[in-house]
Structure formats: structure tokens, C-alpha cells
CSV table of C-alpha atoms and ligand atoms in Angstrom, one decimal:
chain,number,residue,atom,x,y,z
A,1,UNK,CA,0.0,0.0,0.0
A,2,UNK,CA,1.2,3.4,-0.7
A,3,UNK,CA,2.5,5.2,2.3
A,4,UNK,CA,0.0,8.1,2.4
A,5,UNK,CA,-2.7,5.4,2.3
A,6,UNK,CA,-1.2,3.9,4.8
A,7,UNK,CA,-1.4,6.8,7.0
A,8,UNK,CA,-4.6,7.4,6.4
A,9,UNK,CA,-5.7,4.6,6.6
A,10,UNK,CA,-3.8,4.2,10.2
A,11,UNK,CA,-6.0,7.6,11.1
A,12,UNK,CA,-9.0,6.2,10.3
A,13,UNK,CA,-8.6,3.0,12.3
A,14,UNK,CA,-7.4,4.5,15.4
A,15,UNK,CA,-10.4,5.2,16.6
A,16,UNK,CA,-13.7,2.4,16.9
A,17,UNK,CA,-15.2,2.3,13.5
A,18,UNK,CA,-18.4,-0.2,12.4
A,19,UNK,CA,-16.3,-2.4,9.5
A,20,UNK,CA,-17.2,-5.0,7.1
A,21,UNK,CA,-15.0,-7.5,5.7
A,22,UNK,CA,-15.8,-9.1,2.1
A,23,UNK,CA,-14.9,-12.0,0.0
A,24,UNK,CA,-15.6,-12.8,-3.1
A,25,UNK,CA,-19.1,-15.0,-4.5
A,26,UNK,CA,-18.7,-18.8,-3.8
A,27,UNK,CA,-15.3,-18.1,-1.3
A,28,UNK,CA,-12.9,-20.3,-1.0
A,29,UNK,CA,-10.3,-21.2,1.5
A,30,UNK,CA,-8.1,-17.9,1.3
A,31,UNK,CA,-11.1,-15.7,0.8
A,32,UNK,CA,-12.6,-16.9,4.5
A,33,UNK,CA,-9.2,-17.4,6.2
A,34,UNK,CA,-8.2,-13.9,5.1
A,35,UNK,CA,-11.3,-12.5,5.7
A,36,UNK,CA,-12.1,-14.1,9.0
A,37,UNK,CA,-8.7,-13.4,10.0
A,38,UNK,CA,-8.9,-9.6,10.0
A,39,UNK,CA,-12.5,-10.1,11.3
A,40,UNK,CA,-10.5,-10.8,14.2
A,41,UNK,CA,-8.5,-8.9,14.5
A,42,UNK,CA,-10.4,-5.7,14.2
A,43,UNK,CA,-12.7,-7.2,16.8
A,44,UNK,CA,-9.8,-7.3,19.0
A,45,UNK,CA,-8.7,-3.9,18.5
A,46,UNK,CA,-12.5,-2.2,19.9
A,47,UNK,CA,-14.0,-2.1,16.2
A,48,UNK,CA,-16.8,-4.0,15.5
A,49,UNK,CA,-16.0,-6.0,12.0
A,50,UNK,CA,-18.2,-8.4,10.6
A,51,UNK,CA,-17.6,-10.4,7.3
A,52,UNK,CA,-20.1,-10.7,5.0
A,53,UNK,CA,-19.9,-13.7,2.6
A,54,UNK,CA,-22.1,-13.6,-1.2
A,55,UNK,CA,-23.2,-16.8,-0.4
A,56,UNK,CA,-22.2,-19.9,1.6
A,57,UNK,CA,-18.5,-21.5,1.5
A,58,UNK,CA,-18.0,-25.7,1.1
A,59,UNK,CA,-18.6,-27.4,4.7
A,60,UNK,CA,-14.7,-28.4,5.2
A,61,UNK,CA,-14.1,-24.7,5.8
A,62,UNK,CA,-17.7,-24.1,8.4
A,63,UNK,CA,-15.2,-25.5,11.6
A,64,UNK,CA,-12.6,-21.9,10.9
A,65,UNK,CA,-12.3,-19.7,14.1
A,66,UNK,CA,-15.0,-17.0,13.7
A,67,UNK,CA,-17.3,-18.7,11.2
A,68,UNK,CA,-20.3,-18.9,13.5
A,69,UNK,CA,-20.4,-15.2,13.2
A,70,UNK,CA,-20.9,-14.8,9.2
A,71,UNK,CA,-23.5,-13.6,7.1
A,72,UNK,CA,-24.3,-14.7,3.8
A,73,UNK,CA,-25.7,-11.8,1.8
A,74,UNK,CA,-27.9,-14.5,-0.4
A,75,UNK,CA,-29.2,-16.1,3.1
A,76,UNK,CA,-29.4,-13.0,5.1
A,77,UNK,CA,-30.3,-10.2,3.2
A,78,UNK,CA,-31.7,-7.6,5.6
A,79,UNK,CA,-29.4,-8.1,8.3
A,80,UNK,CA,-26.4,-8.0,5.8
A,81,UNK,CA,-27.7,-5.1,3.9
A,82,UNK,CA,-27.8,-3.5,7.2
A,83,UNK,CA,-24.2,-4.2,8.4
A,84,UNK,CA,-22.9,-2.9,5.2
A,85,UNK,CA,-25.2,0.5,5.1
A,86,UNK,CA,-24.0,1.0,8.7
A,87,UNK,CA,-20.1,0.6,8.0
A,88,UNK,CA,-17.7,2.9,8.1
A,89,UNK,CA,-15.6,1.3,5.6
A,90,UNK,CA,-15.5,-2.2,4.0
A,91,UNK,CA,-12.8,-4.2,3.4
A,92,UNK,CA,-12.8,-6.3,-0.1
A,93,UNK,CA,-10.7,-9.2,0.1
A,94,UNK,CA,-9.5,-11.8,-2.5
A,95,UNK,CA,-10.6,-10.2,-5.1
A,96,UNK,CA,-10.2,-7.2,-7.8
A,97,UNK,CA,-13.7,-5.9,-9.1
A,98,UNK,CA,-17.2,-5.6,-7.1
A,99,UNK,CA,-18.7,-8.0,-10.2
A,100,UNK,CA,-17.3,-10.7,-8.5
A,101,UNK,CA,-19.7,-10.9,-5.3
A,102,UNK,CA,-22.3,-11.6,-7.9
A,103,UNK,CA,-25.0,-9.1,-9.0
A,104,UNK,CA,-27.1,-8.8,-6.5
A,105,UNK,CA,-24.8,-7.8,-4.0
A,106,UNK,CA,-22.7,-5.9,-6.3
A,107,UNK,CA,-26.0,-3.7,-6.6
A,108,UNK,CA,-25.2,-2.4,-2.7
A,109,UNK,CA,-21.5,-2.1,-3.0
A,110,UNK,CA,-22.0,0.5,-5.8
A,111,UNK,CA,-24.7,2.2,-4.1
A,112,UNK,CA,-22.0,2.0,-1.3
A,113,UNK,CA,-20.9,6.2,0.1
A,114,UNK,CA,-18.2,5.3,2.3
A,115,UNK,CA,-14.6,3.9,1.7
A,116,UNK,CA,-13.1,0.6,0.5
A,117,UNK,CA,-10.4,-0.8,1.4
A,118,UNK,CA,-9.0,-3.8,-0.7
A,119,UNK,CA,-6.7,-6.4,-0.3
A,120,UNK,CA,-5.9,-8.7,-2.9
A,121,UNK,CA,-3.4,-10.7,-4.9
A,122,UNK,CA,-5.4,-10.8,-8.5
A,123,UNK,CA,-4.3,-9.0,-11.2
A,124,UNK,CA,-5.6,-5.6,-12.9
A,125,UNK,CA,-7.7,-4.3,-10.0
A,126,UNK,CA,-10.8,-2.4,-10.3
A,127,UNK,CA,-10.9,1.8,-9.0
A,128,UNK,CA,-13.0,1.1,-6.7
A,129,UNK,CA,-10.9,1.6,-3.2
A,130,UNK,CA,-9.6,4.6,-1.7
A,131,UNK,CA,-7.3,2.5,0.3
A,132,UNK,CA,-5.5,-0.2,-2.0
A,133,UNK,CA,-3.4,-3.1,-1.4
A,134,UNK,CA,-2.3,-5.1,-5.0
A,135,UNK,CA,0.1,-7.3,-4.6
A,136,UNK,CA,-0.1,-10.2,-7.6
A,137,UNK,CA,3.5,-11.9,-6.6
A,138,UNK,CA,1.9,-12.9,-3.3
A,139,UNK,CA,0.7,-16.3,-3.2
A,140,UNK,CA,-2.8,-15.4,-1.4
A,141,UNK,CA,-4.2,-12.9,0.4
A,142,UNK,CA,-4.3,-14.3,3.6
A,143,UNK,CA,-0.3,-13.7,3.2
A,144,UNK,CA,-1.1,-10.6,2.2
A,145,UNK,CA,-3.3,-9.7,5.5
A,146,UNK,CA,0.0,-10.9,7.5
A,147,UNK,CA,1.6,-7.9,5.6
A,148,UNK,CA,-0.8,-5.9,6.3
A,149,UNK,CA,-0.6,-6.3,10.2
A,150,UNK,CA,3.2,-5.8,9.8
A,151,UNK,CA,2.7,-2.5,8.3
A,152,UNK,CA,0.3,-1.8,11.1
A,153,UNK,CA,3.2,-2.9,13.6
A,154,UNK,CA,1.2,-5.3,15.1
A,155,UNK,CA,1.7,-8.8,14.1
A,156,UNK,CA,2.2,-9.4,18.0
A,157,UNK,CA,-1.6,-9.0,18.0
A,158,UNK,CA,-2.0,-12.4,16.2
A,159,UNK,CA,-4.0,-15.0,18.4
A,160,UNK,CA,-4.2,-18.7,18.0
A,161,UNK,CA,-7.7,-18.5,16.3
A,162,UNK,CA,-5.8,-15.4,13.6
A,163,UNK,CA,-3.0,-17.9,13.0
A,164,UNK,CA,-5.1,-21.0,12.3
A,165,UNK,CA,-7.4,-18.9,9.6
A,166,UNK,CA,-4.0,-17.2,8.0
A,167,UNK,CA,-2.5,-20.2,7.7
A,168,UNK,CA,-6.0,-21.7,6.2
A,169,UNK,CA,-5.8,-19.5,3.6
A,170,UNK,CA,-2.3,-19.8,2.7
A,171,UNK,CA,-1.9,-23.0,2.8
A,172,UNK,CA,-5.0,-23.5,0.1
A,173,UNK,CA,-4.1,-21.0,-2.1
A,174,UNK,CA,-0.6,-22.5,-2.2
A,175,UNK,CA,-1.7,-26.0,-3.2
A,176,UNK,CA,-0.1,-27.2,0.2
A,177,UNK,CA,3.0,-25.0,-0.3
A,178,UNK,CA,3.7,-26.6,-3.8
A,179,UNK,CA,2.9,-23.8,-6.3
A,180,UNK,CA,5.6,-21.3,-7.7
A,181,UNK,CA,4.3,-18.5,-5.3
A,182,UNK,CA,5.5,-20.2,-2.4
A,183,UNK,CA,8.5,-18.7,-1.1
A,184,UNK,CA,10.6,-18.1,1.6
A,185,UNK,CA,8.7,-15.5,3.3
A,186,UNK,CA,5.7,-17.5,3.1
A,187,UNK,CA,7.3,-20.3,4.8
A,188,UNK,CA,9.1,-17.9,7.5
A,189,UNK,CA,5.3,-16.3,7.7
A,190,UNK,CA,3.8,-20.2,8.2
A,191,UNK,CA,6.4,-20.6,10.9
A,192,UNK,CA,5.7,-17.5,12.5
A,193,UNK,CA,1.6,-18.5,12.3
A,194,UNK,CA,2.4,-21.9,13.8
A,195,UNK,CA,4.4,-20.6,16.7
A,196,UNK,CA,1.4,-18.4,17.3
A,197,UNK,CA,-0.7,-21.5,17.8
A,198,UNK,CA,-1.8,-22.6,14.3
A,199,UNK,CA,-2.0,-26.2,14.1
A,200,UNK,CA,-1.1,-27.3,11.3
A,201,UNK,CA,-1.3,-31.1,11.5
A,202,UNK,CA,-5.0,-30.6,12.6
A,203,UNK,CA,-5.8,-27.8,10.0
A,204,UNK,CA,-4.3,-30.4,7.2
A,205,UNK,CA,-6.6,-33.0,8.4
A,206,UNK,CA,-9.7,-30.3,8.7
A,207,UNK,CA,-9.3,-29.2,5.1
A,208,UNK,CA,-8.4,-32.6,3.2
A,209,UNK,CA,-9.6,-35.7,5.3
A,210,UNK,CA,-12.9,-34.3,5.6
A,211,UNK,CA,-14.2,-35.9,2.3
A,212,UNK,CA,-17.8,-37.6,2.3
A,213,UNK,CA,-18.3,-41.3,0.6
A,214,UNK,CA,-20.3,-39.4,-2.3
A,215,UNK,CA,-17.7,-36.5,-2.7
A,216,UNK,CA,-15.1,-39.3,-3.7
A,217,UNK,CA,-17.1,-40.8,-6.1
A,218,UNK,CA,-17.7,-37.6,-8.1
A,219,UNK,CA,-13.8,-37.7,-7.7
A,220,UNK,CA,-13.8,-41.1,-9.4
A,221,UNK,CA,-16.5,-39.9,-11.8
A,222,UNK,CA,-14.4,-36.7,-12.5
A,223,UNK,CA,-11.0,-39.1,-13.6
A,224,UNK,CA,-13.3,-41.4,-15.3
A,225,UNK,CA,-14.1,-38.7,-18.2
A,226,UNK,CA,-10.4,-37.4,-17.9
A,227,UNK,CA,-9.5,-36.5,-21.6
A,228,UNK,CA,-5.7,-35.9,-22.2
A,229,UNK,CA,-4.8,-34.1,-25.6
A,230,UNK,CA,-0.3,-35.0,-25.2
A,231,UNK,CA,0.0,-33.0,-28.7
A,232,UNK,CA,-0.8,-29.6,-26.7
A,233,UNK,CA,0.5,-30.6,-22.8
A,234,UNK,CA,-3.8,-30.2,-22.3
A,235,UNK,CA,-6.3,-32.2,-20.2
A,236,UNK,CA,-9.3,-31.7,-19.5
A,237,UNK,CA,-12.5,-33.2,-17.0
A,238,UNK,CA,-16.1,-32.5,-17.7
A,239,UNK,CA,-18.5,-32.6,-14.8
A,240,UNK,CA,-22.8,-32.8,-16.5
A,241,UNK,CA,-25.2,-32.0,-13.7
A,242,UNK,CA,-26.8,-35.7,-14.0
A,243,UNK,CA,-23.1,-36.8,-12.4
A,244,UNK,CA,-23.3,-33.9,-10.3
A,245,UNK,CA,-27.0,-35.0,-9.3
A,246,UNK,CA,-25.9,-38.6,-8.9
A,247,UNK,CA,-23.5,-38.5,-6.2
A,248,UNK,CA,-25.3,-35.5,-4.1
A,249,UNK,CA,-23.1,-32.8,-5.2
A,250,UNK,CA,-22.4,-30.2,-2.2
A,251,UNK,CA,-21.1,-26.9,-2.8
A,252,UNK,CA,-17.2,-27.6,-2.8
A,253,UNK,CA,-17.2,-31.2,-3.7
A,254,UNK,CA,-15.3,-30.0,-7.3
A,255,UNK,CA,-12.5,-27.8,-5.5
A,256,UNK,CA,-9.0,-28.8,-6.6
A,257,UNK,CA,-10.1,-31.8,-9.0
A,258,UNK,CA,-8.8,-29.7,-11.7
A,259,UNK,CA,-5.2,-30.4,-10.2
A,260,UNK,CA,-5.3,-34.4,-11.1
A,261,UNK,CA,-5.1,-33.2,-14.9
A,262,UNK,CA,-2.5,-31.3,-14.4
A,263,UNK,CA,-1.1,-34.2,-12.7
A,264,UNK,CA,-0.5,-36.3,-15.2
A,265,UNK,CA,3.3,-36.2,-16.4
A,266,UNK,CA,3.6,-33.9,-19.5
A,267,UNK,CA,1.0,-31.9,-18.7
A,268,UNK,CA,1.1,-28.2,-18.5
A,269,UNK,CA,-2.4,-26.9,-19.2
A,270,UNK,CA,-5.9,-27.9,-17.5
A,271,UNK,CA,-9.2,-27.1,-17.0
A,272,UNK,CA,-12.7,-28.7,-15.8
A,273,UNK,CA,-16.0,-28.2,-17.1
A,274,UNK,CA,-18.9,-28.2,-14.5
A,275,UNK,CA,-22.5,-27.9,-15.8
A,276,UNK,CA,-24.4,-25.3,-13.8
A,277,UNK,CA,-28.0,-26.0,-14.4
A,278,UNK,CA,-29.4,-23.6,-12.0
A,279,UNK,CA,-26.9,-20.0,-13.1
A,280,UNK,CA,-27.3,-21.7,-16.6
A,281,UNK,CA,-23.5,-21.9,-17.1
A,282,UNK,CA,-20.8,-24.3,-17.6
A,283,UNK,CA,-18.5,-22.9,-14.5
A,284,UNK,CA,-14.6,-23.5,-15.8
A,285,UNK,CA,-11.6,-23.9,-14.0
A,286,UNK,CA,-8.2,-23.3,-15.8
A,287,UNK,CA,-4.7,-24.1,-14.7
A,288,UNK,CA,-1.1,-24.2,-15.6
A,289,UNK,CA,2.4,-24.6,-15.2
A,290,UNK,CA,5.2,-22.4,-16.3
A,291,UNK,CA,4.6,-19.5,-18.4
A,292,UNK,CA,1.1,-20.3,-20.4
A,293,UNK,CA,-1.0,-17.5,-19.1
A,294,UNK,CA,-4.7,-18.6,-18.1
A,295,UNK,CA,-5.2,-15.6,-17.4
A,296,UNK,CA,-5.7,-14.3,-20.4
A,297,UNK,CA,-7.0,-17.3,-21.7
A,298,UNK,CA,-9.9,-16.8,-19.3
A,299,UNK,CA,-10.2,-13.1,-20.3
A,300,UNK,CA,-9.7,-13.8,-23.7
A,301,UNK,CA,-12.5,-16.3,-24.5
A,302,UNK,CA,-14.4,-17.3,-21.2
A,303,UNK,CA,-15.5,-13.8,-19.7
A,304,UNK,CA,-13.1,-14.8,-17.0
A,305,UNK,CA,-9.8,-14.2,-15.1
A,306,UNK,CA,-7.6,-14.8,-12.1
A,307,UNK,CA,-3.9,-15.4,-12.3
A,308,UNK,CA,-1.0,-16.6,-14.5
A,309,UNK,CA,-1.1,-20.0,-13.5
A,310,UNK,CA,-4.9,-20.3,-12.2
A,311,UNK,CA,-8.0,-18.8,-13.4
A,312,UNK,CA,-12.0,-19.6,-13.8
A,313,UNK,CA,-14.3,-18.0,-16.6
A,314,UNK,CA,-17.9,-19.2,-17.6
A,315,UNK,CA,-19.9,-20.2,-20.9
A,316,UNK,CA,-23.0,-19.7,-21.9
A,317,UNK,CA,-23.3,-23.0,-24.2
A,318,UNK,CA,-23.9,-26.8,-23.4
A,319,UNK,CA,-21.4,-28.5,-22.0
A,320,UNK,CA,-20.5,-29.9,-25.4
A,321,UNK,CA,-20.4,-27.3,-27.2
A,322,UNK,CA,-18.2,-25.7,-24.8
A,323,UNK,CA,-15.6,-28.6,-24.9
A,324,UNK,CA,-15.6,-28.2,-28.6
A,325,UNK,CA,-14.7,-25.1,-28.4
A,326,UNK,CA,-12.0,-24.9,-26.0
A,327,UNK,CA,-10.4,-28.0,-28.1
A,328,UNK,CA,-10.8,-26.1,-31.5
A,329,UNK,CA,-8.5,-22.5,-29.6
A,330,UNK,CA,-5.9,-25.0,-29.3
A,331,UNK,CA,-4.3,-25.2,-32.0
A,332,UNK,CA,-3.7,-21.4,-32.0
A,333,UNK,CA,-1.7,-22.8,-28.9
A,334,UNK,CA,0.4,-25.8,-30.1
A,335,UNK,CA,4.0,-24.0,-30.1
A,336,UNK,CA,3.3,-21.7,-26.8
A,337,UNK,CA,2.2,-24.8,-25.2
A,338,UNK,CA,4.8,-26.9,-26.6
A,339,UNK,CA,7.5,-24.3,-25.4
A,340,UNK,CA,6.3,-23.4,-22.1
A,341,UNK,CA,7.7,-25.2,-19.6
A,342,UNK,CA,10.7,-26.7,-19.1
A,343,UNK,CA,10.5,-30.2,-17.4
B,1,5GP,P1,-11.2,-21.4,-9.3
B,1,5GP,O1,-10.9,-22.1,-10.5
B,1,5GP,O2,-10.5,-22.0,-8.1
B,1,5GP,O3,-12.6,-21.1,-9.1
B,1,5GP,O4,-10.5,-20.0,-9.4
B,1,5GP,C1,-9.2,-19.8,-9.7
B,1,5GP,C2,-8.8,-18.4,-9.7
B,1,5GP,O5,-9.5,-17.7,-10.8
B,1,5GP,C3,-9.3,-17.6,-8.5
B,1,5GP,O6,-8.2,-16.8,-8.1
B,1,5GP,C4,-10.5,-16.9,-8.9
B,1,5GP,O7,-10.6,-15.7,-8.2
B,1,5GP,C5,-10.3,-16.7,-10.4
B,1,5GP,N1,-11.6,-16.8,-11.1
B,1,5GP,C6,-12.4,-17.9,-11.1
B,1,5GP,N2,-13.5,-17.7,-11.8
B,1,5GP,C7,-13.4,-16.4,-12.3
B,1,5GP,C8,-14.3,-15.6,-13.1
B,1,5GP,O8,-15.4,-16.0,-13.6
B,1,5GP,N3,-13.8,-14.4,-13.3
B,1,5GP,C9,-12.7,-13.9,-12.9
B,1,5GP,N4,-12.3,-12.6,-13.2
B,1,5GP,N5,-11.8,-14.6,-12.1
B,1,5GP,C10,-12.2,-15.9,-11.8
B,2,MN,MN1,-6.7,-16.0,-3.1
């Protein structure tokens, strides 16, 4: 954050204010560590902060410090509408344009009067916030609200319950500390967290041994229509909402399957295809290694975006039509696909 900001921004908070805190539509485990984190922490510094989620996050993350206190704007209109109307400021985390809380809710933020703050790690952030905080190396923006408390001078103030929803968020949006992001300040950060009372064996276990019989099967159903195309490093799962339908499909029960196809050896470019019967979308996660940008893959042909190596968009088509015409980009693709990444 710039350093006049910063002051500012210091001002402001050193005195009680009413604050919201929120992440973006359908959040995911850095968007409600991050957020719930700074929940917290205002809390504990005489504000009163509440987070206010677009609508509800998968059940493995319900057991975070704090959750209990969260409304969902979808669920709980009024009272949300209330919190926000009666803020002082509101912080946006996790993401980089108000679009992304869904329309609805977008509707209130732009009727908002009063400042935002953001803090995010996306790229090409929206002018929306008086009070900004970009940072696209970083691997997530829980890391990011650890930065945030050091430029406060206060990362003392970081209890247990802080620690374990930081180190939540980091550790998902780091694939488990695998992905290029991760670096030696995050891992001197996840120390830090862990000597504050994060837990990280039990957070692990929270997080990815929480699956249900069903959610497994979708897994298997998921690898079942797997398609690998070796000429252009690509793989691909499709997910209809019949398979979806068949094995009970609970919000969250597709997070990180896109990761087996860019499992298999050779590789470098992924995505899944999830029919959404009720938005009337196909919902599309895109990943990568190396230097193939799905970022502005995303942005180029699926109204999408997110970062170099991981992004989402949407289609309006069926399912197969959208397949087809993902496959038929690719050969625009073949030698930047080819060349990107050294094994
Ligand atoms: P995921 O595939 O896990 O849903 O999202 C991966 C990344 O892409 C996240 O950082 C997310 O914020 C971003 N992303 C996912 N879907 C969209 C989308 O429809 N639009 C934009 N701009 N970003 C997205
Ligand atoms: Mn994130």
C-alpha cells in the first residue's frame, strides 16, 4: 500500500469504527481465512467488524475460528444489507472488481458512500478503493493480510484462532506450499503462524480428510471422463449436472479436482467443465504450469480471469459445445504450449 494510504488509513482506524469484511461470490479457503482473520483482529482492537460472505463457503471450511459469526448476503439479506449500510468502511478481500460478489450484491457495493479498502493478490484491480493493497506476486491474500498487520506494527496482536485462519488460507491457495508462489517468506510467515498456535497437523486433516463417501465418487467420476490431448501438454474433466445430481453434489465437492489433470506427467495446461444447471453456465476452472498465461485465456474467450497460473471463466453454451470449443482454440496454442515449460 502506498505510504500516504497507509497513514490514512492508520487515522481512520485509530479510533472504533463499524467495519465490514468481504470475500468474493462462492469463497474459497483464502477468501474466509483472510477474511475471518482480519475479522478478528479488528474485533480485537474495539472495532466492530463483521464479514459478510455472497453466499455460503463448502462445509470443510464451516469449523474456521469466527465462522459462526458470518452472514451470507444471499441467506441473510436484511441483516447483511444493514451491516454494510451501517459501515464505516469495508474491506474487499480476494478479489479485484465488485462483479465478483455476484450481482445482487454488487448492486449495494456500488450504491456504497463510504470507503473501501482492498486487499488482494489478482491481477488488474478495479478503481474502486480509496485505500489499496495489490500485490499479484503474493501467493494469497491471507499472506497478504499478514503484511498488512506488519505494516500496522502489530503482528504481536495475532492470536491462536488469527494464526489458524492465515494459515488456512495460505496454505490453500498454495496447493499445500507446492505452487511457484511459495516462497521463503511464506514459509518464514507459516512458521511464524504456527508458533502463534496454528495447528497445522489438525488444519491439514480439517481441510483434506474431511471428504464424504459421495464426494469421492464424483472424484472417481471426475478421472473417469479425464481426456488428455499429449500433442498440446492439455487435459481436461467435464462434470454434467446428472453426475453432479448422482452423487449428491455439495457446494465444494469439485475444489482442486482440476489439479489431477494437471497431474498427469507432460501436462502443462488444465481445465474442468462443471455444468451449472441452476446459473445456466458451464462454471470453468483453468490451470497451468510455467509460463502459459490462463489468465488471459480466461479473459480472452471465457469472460473470466484470475492469475497466470490459475483462473475460472464461464460459458454460456452446453457443456459440449463448450468442450468443442475450447479443443478447437488450441491449435492457435500448439508452439506456446509446446515451449512453455521446461520439465
Ligand atoms: P477457481 O478455478 O478455483 O474457481 O478460481 C481460480 C482463480 O481464478 C481464483 O483466483 C479466482 O478468483 C479466479 N476466477 C475464477 N472464476 C473467475 C471468473 O469467472 N472471473 C474472474 N475474473 N476470475 C475468476
Ligand atoms: Mn486467493
Amino acid at each position: 500500500m502506498e505510504n500516504g494510504q497507509l497513514n490514512r488509513l492508520k487515522a481512520f482506524l485509530s479510533s472504533p469504527k463499524n467495519i465490514v469484511i468481504v470475500p468474493h461470490r462462492n469463497p474459497d479457503g483464502d477468501a474466509m481465512g483472510s477474511t475471518l482473520a482480519l475479522c478478528q483482529y479488528f474485533n480485537s482492537k474495539n472495532h466492530k467488524a463483521t464479514v459478510v460472505a455472497p453466499n455460503e463457503y463448502p462445509e470443510f471450511l464451516h469449523w474456521l475460528p469466527g465462522s459462526e459469526n458470518v452472514w451470507l448476503f444471499d441467506k441473510q439479506n436484511n441483516q447483511s444489507k444493514r451491516a454494510i449500510n451501517n459501515s464505516d468502511i469495508i474491506f474487499l478481500l480476494d478479489f479485484n472488481a465488485l462483479h465478483r460478489v455476484g450481482d445482487d450484491m454488487a448492486k449495494t457495493l456500488e450504491a456504497y458512500t463510504n470507503d473501501f479498502a482492498m486487499i488482494d493478490h489478482h491481477q488488474q484491480p478495479d478503481d474502486v478503493a480509496t485505500y489499496l493493497y495489490s500485490d499479484t506476486s503474493v501467493c494469497s491474500t491471507a499472506q497478504m493480510v499478514y503484511h498488512f498487520l506488519e505494516m500496522l506494527e502489530d503482528t504481536q496482536s495475532i492470536t491462536k484462532n488469527i494464526a489458524t485462519c492465515l494459515y488456512t488460507g495460505i496454505m490453500t491457495d498454495t496447493g499445500s506450499f507446492r505452487f511457484r508462489s511459495t516462497t521463503s517468506t511464506t514459509h518464514r510467515i507459516v512458521a511464524d503462524l504456527i508458533d502463534k498456535g496454528a495447528e497445522n497437523d489438525k488444519i491439514h486433516n480439517q481441510v483434506y480428510d474431511a471428504n464424504s463417501y459421495n464426494r469421492l465418487l464424483l472424484l472417481g467420476q471426475a478421472l473417469t471422463n479425464l481426456k488428455a490431448l499429449p500433442e498440446y501438454k492439455t487435459a481436461f474433466i467435464t462434470l454434467s449436472d446428472a453426475e453432479k445430481k448422482k452423487y449428491g453434489y455439495q457446494k465444494g465437492d469439485t475444489e482442486g479436482v482440476v489439479n489431477y489433470a494437471l497431474s498427469l506427467k507432460g501436462i502443462i495446461f488444465a481445465a474442468i467443465f462443471i455444468e451449472d444447471v441452476e446459473q445456466k453456465i458451464i462454471k470453468i476452472s483453468f490451470r497451468s504450469k510455467g509460463s502459459f498465461s490462463v489468465n488471459k485465456f480466461a479473459r480472452a474467450y471465457f469472460n473470466g480471469g484470475g492469475h497466470d497460473n490459475a483462473s475460472g471463466g464461464k460459458s454460456d453454451v452446453s457443456l459440449e459445445e463448450t468442450v468443442a470449443y475450447f479443443t478447437s482454440l488450441l491449435p492457435n496454442y500448439k508452439d506456446e504450449l509446446q515451449q512453455s515449460y521446461e520439465e
